[in-house]
mmCIF file of C-alpha atoms in Angstrom:
data_model
loop_
_atom_site.group_PDB
_atom_site.id
_atom_site.type_symbol
_atom_site.label_atom_id
_atom_site.label_comp_id
_atom_site.label_asym_id
_atom_site.label_seq_id
_atom_site.Cartn_x
_atom_site.Cartn_y
_atom_site.Cartn_z
ATOM 1 C CA UNK A 1 -97.634 54.420 -30.531
ATOM 2 C CA UNK A 2 -94.334 53.000 -29.313
ATOM 3 C CA UNK A 3 -93.968 55.281 -26.298
ATOM 4 C CA UNK A 4 -96.595 53.527 -24.180
ATOM 5 C CA UNK A 5 -95.685 51.252 -21.295
ATOM 6 C CA UNK A 6 -94.114 47.902 -22.096
ATOM 7 C CA UNK A 7 -96.483 44.970 -22.388
ATOM 8 C CA UNK A 8 -97.455 43.461 -19.057
ATOM 9 C CA UNK A 9 -98.203 39.761 -18.700
ATOM 10 C CA UNK A 10 -99.126 38.151 -15.411
ATOM 11 C CA UNK A 11 -99.651 34.613 -14.166
ATOM 12 C CA UNK A 12 -102.571 34.325 -11.744
ATOM 13 C CA UNK A 13 -103.799 31.347 -9.738
ATOM 14 C CA UNK A 14 -107.494 32.075 -10.248
ATOM 15 C CA UNK A 15 -109.782 30.959 -7.438
ATOM 16 C CA UNK A 16 -113.283 29.623 -8.033
ATOM 17 C CA UNK A 17 -115.998 32.255 -8.215
ATOM 18 C CA UNK A 18 -113.865 34.736 -10.154
ATOM 19 C CA UNK A 19 -114.511 35.370 -13.863
ATOM 20 C CA UNK A 20 -111.677 35.490 -16.404
ATOM 21 C CA UNK A 21 -112.892 38.440 -18.384
ATOM 22 C CA UNK A 22 -116.009 40.596 -18.635
ATOM 23 C CA UNK A 23 -117.983 40.239 -15.422
ATOM 24 C CA UNK A 24 -121.735 40.338 -15.161
ATOM 25 C CA UNK A 25 -122.997 42.727 -12.472
ATOM 26 C CA UNK A 26 -121.951 41.438 -9.069
ATOM 27 C CA UNK A 27 -119.124 39.276 -10.417
ATOM 28 C CA UNK A 28 -115.432 39.881 -9.776
ATOM 29 C CA UNK A 29 -113.084 39.906 -12.792
ATOM 30 C CA UNK A 30 -109.698 38.224 -12.387
ATOM 31 C CA UNK A 31 -107.807 41.475 -13.008
ATOM 32 C CA UNK A 32 -109.249 42.826 -9.734
ATOM 33 C CA UNK A 33 -107.087 40.275 -7.863
ATOM 34 C CA UNK A 34 -103.843 41.817 -9.152
ATOM 35 C CA UNK A 35 -103.071 43.785 -6.002
ATOM 36 C CA UNK A 36 -99.715 44.542 -4.429
ATOM 37 C CA UNK A 37 -100.682 42.376 -1.456
ATOM 38 C CA UNK A 38 -101.249 39.329 -3.679
ATOM 39 C CA UNK A 39 -98.055 39.793 -5.711
ATOM 40 C CA UNK A 40 -95.327 37.162 -5.466
ATOM 41 C CA UNK A 41 -91.918 38.621 -6.322
ATOM 42 C CA UNK A 42 -91.473 41.928 -8.133
ATOM 43 C CA UNK A 43 -93.572 43.750 -10.699
ATOM 44 C CA UNK A 44 -92.672 46.873 -12.695
ATOM 45 C CA UNK A 45 -96.247 48.015 -12.189
ATOM 46 C CA UNK A 46 -99.316 47.127 -10.186
ATOM 47 C CA UNK A 47 -102.354 46.971 -12.480
ATOM 48 C CA UNK A 48 -105.179 49.366 -11.673
ATOM 49 C CA UNK A 49 -108.736 49.758 -12.947
ATOM 50 C CA UNK A 50 -107.439 51.305 -16.172
ATOM 51 C CA UNK A 51 -105.057 48.447 -16.961
ATOM 52 C CA UNK A 52 -106.497 46.429 -19.822
ATOM 53 C CA UNK A 53 -105.266 42.881 -19.432
ATOM 54 C CA UNK A 54 -107.062 40.231 -21.477
ATOM 55 C CA UNK A 55 -107.217 36.586 -20.410
ATOM 56 C CA UNK A 56 -105.199 34.411 -22.796
ATOM 57 C CA UNK A 57 -107.474 31.404 -22.664
ATOM 58 C CA UNK A 58 -110.557 31.589 -20.501
ATOM 59 C CA UNK A 59 -111.129 29.720 -17.297
ATOM 60 C CA UNK A 60 -114.762 29.285 -16.205
ATOM 61 C CA UNK A 61 -115.971 30.995 -13.076
ATOM 62 C CA UNK A 62 -116.317 27.586 -11.391
ATOM 63 C CA UNK A 63 -112.813 26.461 -12.402
ATOM 64 C CA UNK A 64 -109.520 27.464 -10.846
ATOM 65 C CA UNK A 65 -105.839 27.467 -11.620
ATOM 66 C CA UNK A 66 -103.450 28.997 -14.119
ATOM 67 C CA UNK A 67 -104.738 32.120 -15.857
ATOM 68 C CA UNK A 68 -102.545 34.332 -18.026
ATOM 69 C CA UNK A 69 -103.585 37.967 -18.313
ATOM 70 C CA UNK A 70 -101.744 40.118 -20.806
ATOM 71 C CA UNK A 71 -101.803 43.085 -23.157
ATOM 72 C CA UNK A 72 -99.050 41.460 -25.273
ATOM 73 C CA UNK A 73 -100.413 40.780 -28.760
ATOM 74 C CA UNK A 74 -97.539 38.507 -29.821
ATOM 75 C CA UNK A 75 -98.025 36.337 -26.750
ATOM 76 C CA UNK A 76 -101.805 36.298 -27.241
ATOM 77 C CA UNK A 77 -101.381 35.012 -30.793
ATOM 78 C CA UNK A 78 -99.007 32.271 -29.603
ATOM 79 C CA UNK A 79 -101.462 31.059 -26.962
ATOM 80 C CA UNK A 80 -104.945 31.629 -28.367
ATOM 81 C CA UNK A 81 -104.346 32.408 -32.029
ATOM 82 C CA UNK A 82 -105.851 30.071 -34.646
ATOM 83 C CA UNK A 83 -102.415 28.529 -35.313
ATOM 84 C CA UNK A 84 -101.697 27.841 -31.642
ATOM 85 C CA UNK A 85 -100.809 24.249 -30.878
ATOM 86 C CA UNK A 86 -99.979 24.719 -27.191
ATOM 87 C CA UNK A 87 -101.158 22.063 -24.770
ATOM 88 C CA UNK A 88 -103.275 23.048 -21.814
ATOM 89 C CA UNK A 89 -103.232 20.646 -18.869
ATOM 90 C CA UNK A 90 -105.964 20.271 -16.262
ATOM 91 C CA UNK A 91 -106.504 18.163 -13.165
ATOM 92 C CA UNK A 92 -110.170 17.251 -12.967
ATOM 93 C CA UNK A 93 -112.110 15.487 -10.203
ATOM 94 C CA UNK A 94 -115.288 13.765 -11.359
ATOM 95 C CA UNK A 95 -118.155 11.788 -9.881
ATOM 96 C CA UNK A 96 -118.686 8.082 -10.421
ATOM 97 C CA UNK A 97 -116.593 5.212 -11.663
ATOM 98 C CA UNK A 98 -114.022 5.877 -14.374
ATOM 99 C CA UNK A 99 -113.842 2.932 -16.757
ATOM 100 C CA UNK A 100 -111.225 2.404 -19.484
ATOM 101 C CA UNK A 101 -114.115 2.749 -21.983
ATOM 102 C CA UNK A 102 -114.958 6.204 -20.657
ATOM 103 C CA UNK A 103 -111.302 7.248 -20.857
ATOM 104 C CA UNK A 104 -111.117 5.975 -24.446
ATOM 105 C CA UNK A 105 -114.219 7.992 -25.382
ATOM 106 C CA UNK A 106 -112.817 11.104 -23.728
ATOM 107 C CA UNK A 107 -109.546 10.708 -25.654
ATOM 108 C CA UNK A 108 -111.115 10.312 -29.088
ATOM 109 C CA UNK A 109 -114.358 10.608 -30.768
ATOM 110 C CA UNK A 110 -116.552 12.976 -28.821
ATOM 111 C CA UNK A 111 -118.596 15.389 -30.890
ATOM 112 C CA UNK A 112 -119.596 18.734 -29.437
ATOM 113 C CA UNK A 113 -121.923 21.210 -31.164
ATOM 114 C CA UNK A 114 -121.789 19.028 -34.257
ATOM 115 C CA UNK A 115 -117.990 19.217 -34.515
ATOM 116 C CA UNK A 116 -115.492 16.477 -33.755
ATOM 117 C CA UNK A 117 -113.157 17.438 -30.941
ATOM 118 C CA UNK A 118 -109.417 17.231 -31.449
ATOM 119 C CA UNK A 119 -107.959 14.158 -29.752
ATOM 120 C CA UNK A 120 -107.313 14.761 -26.067
ATOM 121 C CA UNK A 121 -104.922 13.018 -23.727
ATOM 122 C CA UNK A 122 -106.918 11.848 -20.730
ATOM 123 C CA UNK A 123 -105.542 9.618 -17.989
ATOM 124 C CA UNK A 124 -106.476 8.629 -14.453
ATOM 125 C CA UNK A 125 -104.213 10.228 -11.845
ATOM 126 C CA UNK A 126 -105.835 8.290 -8.997
ATOM 127 C CA UNK A 127 -109.361 7.492 -7.908
ATOM 128 C CA UNK A 128 -111.711 10.158 -9.255
ATOM 129 C CA UNK A 129 -108.965 12.476 -10.465
ATOM 130 C CA UNK A 130 -108.204 12.722 -14.167
ATOM 131 C CA UNK A 131 -105.504 14.564 -16.100
ATOM 132 C CA UNK A 132 -106.720 16.231 -19.305
ATOM 133 C CA UNK A 133 -104.293 17.591 -21.892
ATOM 134 C CA UNK A 134 -106.048 19.552 -24.633
ATOM 135 C CA UNK A 135 -104.923 21.574 -27.630
ATOM 136 C CA UNK A 136 -108.207 23.432 -27.959
ATOM 137 C CA UNK A 137 -110.410 25.262 -25.520
ATOM 138 C CA UNK A 138 -114.035 25.228 -26.566
ATOM 139 C CA UNK A 139 -116.538 26.725 -24.141
ATOM 140 C CA UNK A 140 -116.746 24.604 -20.961
ATOM 141 C CA UNK A 141 -115.164 21.826 -22.988
ATOM 142 C CA UNK A 142 -113.951 19.528 -20.206
ATOM 143 C CA UNK A 143 -117.197 19.782 -18.240
ATOM 144 C CA UNK A 144 -119.202 19.025 -21.361
ATOM 145 C CA UNK A 145 -116.888 16.151 -22.368
ATOM 146 C CA UNK A 146 -117.396 14.585 -18.941
ATOM 147 C CA UNK A 147 -121.184 15.021 -19.166
ATOM 148 C CA UNK A 148 -121.085 13.210 -22.538
ATOM 149 C CA UNK A 149 -119.725 10.114 -20.765
ATOM 150 C CA UNK A 150 -122.137 10.492 -17.843
ATOM 151 C CA UNK A 151 -119.735 12.038 -15.344
ATOM 152 C CA UNK A 152 -119.976 15.348 -13.506
ATOM 153 C CA UNK A 153 -116.967 17.588 -12.796
ATOM 154 C CA UNK A 154 -116.551 18.451 -9.111
ATOM 155 C CA UNK A 155 -113.248 20.308 -9.366
ATOM 156 C CA UNK A 156 -111.215 21.572 -12.313
ATOM 157 C CA UNK A 157 -107.759 23.137 -12.045
ATOM 158 C CA UNK A 158 -105.629 24.285 -14.978
ATOM 159 C CA UNK A 159 -102.032 23.484 -14.068
ATOM 160 C CA UNK A 160 -100.157 24.199 -17.303
ATOM 161 C CA UNK A 161 -100.282 26.208 -20.537
ATOM 162 C CA UNK A 162 -97.549 25.046 -22.925
ATOM 163 C CA UNK A 163 -94.270 25.184 -20.992
ATOM 164 C CA UNK A 164 -95.751 27.406 -18.268
ATOM 165 C CA UNK A 165 -96.592 25.591 -15.028
ATOM 166 C CA UNK A 166 -98.833 26.830 -12.225
ATOM 167 C CA UNK A 167 -96.265 25.338 -9.851
ATOM 168 C CA UNK A 168 -96.580 26.354 -6.210
ATOM 169 C CA UNK A 169 -98.216 29.734 -6.859
ATOM 170 C CA UNK A 170 -100.884 29.918 -4.154
ATOM 171 C CA UNK A 171 -104.554 30.436 -4.997
ATOM 172 C CA UNK A 172 -105.357 34.138 -5.409
ATOM 173 C CA UNK A 173 -101.676 35.075 -5.877
ATOM 174 C CA UNK A 174 -100.025 36.378 -9.042
ATOM 175 C CA UNK A 175 -96.583 36.960 -10.492
ATOM 176 C CA UNK A 176 -95.165 38.648 -13.548
ATOM 177 C CA UNK A 177 -94.458 36.403 -16.532
ATOM 178 C CA UNK A 178 -90.665 36.256 -16.925
ATOM 179 C CA UNK A 179 -88.955 36.952 -20.256
ATOM 180 C CA UNK A 180 -87.877 33.277 -20.300
ATOM 181 C CA UNK A 181 -91.470 32.098 -19.742
ATOM 182 C CA UNK A 182 -92.652 34.380 -22.534
ATOM 183 C CA UNK A 183 -89.976 33.233 -24.982
ATOM 184 C CA UNK A 184 -90.756 29.560 -24.297
ATOM 185 C CA UNK A 185 -94.507 30.101 -24.835
ATOM 186 C CA UNK A 186 -93.899 31.922 -28.120
ATOM 187 C CA UNK A 187 -91.530 29.167 -29.312
ATOM 188 C CA UNK A 188 -94.299 26.718 -28.432
#
């Protein structure tokens, strides 16, 4: 239509217990957190119940961290389109001992739903905390990868999508995606 409002894209630090997209009854969708009170910096508009912002890359209800919500089709294609090659980075706390063998299995060679996963970069940050860098986002992928090596995820935070960092954005807060952020994500 061309005369509608400009595309809006926001960066949200999603808390646990909030769903990315379509809520079941009794669940809170992430877009409901986009209030003036939770805004960091300026926004041309404060989303309301009629604002249709889709999550660009889901984040499970029991995960937290960086969630992009947008009605920008070009940006959506860059992040979740079939050609997208953007890395997504997660900090993951797991139960039990992490052996080099388990790390090696997580990096290569796991099969999920009968399909080989793309290689992942997985490293130990310290103790029980791992860093996962993925280029795909199958349903509950990290949790299921960990289960395949006999480990259970206790905490999962997405800290980066491509060049976009969660940074020091506090949990439950949001900001508008800057033109520079957007351009960098689209460049990949």
